[in-house]
mmCIF file of C-alpha atoms in Angstrom:
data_model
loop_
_atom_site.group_PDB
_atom_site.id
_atom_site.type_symbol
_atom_site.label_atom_id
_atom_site.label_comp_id
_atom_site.label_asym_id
_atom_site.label_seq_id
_atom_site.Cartn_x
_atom_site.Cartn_y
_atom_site.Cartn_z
ATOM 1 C CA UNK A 181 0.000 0.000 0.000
ATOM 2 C CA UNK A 182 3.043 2.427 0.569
ATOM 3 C CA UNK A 183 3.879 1.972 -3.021
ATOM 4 C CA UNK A 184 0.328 3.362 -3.600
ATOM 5 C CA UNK A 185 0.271 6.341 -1.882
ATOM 6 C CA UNK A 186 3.780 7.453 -2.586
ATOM 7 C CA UNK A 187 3.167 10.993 -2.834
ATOM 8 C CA UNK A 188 5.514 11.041 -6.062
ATOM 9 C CA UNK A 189 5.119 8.005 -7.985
ATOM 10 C CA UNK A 190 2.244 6.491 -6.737
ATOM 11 C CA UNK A 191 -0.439 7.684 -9.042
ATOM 12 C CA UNK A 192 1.690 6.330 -11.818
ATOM 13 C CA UNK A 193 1.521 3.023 -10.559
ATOM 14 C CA UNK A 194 -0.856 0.221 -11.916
ATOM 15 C CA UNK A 195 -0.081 -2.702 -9.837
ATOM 16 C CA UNK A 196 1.543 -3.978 -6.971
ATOM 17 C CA UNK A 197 2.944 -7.306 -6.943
ATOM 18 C CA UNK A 198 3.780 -9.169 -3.351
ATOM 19 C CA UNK A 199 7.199 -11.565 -3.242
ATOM 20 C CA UNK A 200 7.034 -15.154 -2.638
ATOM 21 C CA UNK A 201 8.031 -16.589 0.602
ATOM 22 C CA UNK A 202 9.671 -19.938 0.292
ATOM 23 C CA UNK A 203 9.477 -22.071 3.105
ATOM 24 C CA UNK A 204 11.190 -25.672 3.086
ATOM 25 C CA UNK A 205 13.016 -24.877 -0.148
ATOM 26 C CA UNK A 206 14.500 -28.309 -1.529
ATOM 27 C CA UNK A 207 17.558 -28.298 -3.966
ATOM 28 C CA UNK A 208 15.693 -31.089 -5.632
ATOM 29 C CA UNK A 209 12.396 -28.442 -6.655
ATOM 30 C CA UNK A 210 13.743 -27.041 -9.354
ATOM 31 C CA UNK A 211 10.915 -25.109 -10.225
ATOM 32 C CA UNK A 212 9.835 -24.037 -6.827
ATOM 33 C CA UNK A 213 6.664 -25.947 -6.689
ATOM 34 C CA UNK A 214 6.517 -25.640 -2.495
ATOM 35 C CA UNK A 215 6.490 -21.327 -2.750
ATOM 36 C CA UNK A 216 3.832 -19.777 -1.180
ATOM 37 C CA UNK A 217 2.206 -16.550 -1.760
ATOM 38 C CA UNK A 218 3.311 -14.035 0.813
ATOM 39 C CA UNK A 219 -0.485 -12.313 1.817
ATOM 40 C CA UNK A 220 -3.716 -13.895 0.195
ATOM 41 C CA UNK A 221 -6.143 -10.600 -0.019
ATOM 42 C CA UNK A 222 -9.708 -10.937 -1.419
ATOM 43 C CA UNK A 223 -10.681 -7.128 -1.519
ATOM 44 C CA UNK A 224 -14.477 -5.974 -2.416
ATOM 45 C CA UNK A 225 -16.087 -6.806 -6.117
ATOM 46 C CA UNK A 226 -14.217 -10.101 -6.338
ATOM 47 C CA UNK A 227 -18.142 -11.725 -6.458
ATOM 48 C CA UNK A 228 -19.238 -9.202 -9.311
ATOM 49 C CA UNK A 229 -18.876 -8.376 -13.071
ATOM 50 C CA UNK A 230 -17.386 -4.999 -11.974
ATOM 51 C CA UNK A 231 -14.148 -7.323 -11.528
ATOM 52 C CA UNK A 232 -11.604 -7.678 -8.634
ATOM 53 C CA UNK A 233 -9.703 -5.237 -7.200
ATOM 54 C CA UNK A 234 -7.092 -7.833 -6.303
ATOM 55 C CA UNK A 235 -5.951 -10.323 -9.387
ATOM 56 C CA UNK A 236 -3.372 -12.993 -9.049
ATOM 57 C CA UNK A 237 -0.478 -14.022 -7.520
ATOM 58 C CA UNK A 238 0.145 -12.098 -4.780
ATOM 59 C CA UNK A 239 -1.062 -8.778 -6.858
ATOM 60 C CA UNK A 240 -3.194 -5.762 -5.951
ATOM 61 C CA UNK A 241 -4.279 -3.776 -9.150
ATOM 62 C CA UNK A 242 -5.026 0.372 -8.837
ATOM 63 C CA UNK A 243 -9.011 -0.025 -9.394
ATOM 64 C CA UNK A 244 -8.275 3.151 -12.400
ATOM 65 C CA UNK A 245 -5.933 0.885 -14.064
ATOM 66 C CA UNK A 246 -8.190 -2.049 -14.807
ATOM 67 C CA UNK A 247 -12.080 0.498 -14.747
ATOM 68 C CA UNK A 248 -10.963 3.654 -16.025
ATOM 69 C CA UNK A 249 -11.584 5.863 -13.092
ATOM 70 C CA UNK A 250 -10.988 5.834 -9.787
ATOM 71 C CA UNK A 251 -13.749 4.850 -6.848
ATOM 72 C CA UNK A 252 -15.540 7.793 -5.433
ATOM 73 C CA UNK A 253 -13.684 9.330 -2.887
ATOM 74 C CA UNK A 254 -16.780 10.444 -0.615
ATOM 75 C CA UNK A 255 -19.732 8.584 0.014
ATOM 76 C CA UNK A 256 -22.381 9.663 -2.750
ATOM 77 C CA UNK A 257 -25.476 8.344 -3.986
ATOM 78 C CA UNK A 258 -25.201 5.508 -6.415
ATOM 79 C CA UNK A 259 -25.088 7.225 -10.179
ATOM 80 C CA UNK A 260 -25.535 4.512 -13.346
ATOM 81 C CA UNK A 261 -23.781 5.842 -16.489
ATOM 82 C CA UNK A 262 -25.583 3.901 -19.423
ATOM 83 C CA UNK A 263 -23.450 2.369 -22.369
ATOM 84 C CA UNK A 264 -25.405 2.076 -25.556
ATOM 85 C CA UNK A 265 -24.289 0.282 -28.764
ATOM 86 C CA UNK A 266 -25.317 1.458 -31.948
ATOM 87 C CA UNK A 267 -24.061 0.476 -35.382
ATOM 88 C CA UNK A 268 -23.020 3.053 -37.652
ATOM 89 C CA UNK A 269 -23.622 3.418 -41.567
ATOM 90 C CA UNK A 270 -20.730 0.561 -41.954
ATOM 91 C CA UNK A 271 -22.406 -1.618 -39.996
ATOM 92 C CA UNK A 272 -19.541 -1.180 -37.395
ATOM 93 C CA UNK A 273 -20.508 -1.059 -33.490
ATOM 94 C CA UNK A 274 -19.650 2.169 -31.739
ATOM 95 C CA UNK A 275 -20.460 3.120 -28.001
ATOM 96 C CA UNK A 276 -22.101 5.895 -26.437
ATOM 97 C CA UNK A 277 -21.453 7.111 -22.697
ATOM 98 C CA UNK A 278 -23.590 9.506 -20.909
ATOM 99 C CA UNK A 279 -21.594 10.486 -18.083
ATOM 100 C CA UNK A 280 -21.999 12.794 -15.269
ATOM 101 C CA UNK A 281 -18.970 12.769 -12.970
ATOM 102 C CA UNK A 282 -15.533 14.628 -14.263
ATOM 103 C CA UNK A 283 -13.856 10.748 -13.909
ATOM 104 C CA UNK A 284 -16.218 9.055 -16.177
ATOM 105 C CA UNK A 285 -16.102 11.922 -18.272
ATOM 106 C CA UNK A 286 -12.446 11.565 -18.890
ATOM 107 C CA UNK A 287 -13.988 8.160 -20.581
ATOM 108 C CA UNK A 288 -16.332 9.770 -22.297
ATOM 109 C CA UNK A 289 -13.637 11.652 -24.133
ATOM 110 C CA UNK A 290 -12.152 8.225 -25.540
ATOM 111 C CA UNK A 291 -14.630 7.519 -28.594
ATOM 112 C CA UNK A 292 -13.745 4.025 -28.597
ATOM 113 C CA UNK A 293 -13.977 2.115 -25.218
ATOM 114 C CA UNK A 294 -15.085 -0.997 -26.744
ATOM 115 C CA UNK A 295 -11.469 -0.779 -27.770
ATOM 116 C CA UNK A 296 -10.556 -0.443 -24.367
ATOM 117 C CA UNK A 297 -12.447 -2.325 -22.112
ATOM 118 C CA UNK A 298 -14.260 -4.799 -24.646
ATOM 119 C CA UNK A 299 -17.059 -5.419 -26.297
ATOM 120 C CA UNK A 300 -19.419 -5.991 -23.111
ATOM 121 C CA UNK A 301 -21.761 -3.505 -22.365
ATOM 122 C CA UNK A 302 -23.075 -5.041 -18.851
ATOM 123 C CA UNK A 303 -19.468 -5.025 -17.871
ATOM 124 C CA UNK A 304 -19.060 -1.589 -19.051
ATOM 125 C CA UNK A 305 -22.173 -0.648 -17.432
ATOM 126 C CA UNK A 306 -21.619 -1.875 -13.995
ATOM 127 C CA UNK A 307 -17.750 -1.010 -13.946
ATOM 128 C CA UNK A 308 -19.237 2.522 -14.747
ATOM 129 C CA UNK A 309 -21.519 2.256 -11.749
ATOM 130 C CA UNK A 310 -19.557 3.925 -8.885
ATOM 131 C CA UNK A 311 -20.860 0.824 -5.968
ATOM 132 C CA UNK A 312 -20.943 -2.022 -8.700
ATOM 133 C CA UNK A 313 -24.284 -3.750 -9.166
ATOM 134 C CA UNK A 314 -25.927 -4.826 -12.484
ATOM 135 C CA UNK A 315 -29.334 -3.753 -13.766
ATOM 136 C CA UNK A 316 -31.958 -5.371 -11.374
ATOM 137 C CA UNK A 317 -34.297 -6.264 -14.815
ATOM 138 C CA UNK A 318 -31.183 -8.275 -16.122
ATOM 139 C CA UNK A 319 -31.816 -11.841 -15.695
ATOM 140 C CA UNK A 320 -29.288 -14.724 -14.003
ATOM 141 C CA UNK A 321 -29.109 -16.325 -17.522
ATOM 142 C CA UNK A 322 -28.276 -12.875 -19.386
ATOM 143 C CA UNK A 323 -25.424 -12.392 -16.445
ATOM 144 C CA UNK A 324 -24.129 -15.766 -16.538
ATOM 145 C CA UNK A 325 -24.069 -15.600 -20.240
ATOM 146 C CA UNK A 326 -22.016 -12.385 -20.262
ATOM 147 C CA UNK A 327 -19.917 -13.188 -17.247
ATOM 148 C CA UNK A 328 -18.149 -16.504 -19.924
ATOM 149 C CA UNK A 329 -17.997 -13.702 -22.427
ATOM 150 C CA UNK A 330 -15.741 -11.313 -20.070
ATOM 151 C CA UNK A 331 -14.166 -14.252 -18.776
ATOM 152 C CA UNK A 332 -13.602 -15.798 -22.265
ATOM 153 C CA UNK A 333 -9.545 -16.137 -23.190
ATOM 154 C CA UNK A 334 -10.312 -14.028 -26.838
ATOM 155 C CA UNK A 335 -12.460 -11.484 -24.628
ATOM 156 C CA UNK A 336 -9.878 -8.480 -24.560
ATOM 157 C CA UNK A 337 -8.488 -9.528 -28.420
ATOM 158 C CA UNK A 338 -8.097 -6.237 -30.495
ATOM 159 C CA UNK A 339 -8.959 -4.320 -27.205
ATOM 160 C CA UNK A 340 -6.306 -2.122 -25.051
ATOM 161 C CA UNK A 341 -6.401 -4.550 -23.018
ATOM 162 C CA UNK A 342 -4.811 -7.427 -24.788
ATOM 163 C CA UNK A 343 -2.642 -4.881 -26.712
ATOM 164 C CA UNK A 344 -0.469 -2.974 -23.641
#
């Protein structure tokens, strides 16, 4: 967390990742199979399609790096910002945002966040949706169905995402 909230460098950081601790190391395990992860953290959204804050082995992801924006810094009443698909005269998809807050509107200024976050618009939706949550009409087989789509290997192919 000190990485983090360096007062210099920490706002340029995306990720944090913990070291391993070996315990019982044998000259025999060549490739370390008995190393341990150093802290296990499950931090909130890990049960929603917003995502995790925390991914991996021993790492803990900046919430902007993997969303967009940064989680509200006061508490605030819940505000949805809708993402719309719409094809245009070539019959290519493009997104619309309405946004509100000066965060999401940095997003709004990037015409292509399908090309960033994916092609998803539930996941868009509720990572856009400053406490998480999903659309209460949306139905467990629409949100299962789109959860193996964000969770699908080719999900972030030709997307920001797979690219950096």
């Amino acid at each position: 967390m000190c990485f983090f909230m360096d007062i210099q460098l920490g706002n340029s950081i995306a990720f944090v990742q913990f070291p391993l601790r070996f315990d019982s190391l044998d000259r025999n395990d060549r490739y370390a199979n008995k190393n341990t992860i150093l802290f296990d953290i499950n931090l909130r959204c890990l049960d929603g399609i917003q995502g995790p804050v925390y991914i991996g082995s021993g790492c803990i992801f900046r919430r902007k790096a993997l969303n967009g924006f940064d989680p509200p810094k006061a508490a605030k009443r819940s505000q949805i910002v809708q993402v719309h698909s719409k094809q245009d005269e070539n019959g290519e998809d493009e997104s619309i945002i309405e946004a509100t807050d000066e965060d999401k509107q940095l997003l709004q200024s990037d015409m292509n966040t399908e090309n960033k976050f994916g092609k998803s618009t539930l996941f868009m939706n509720s990572s856009l949706t400053e406490e998480g949550g999903v659309d209460p009409s949306s139905t467990q087989e629409a949100l299962l169905k789109e959860a193996i789509h964000v969770m699908s290997c080719s999900y972030e192919d030709r997307t920001l995402w797979g690219y950096e």
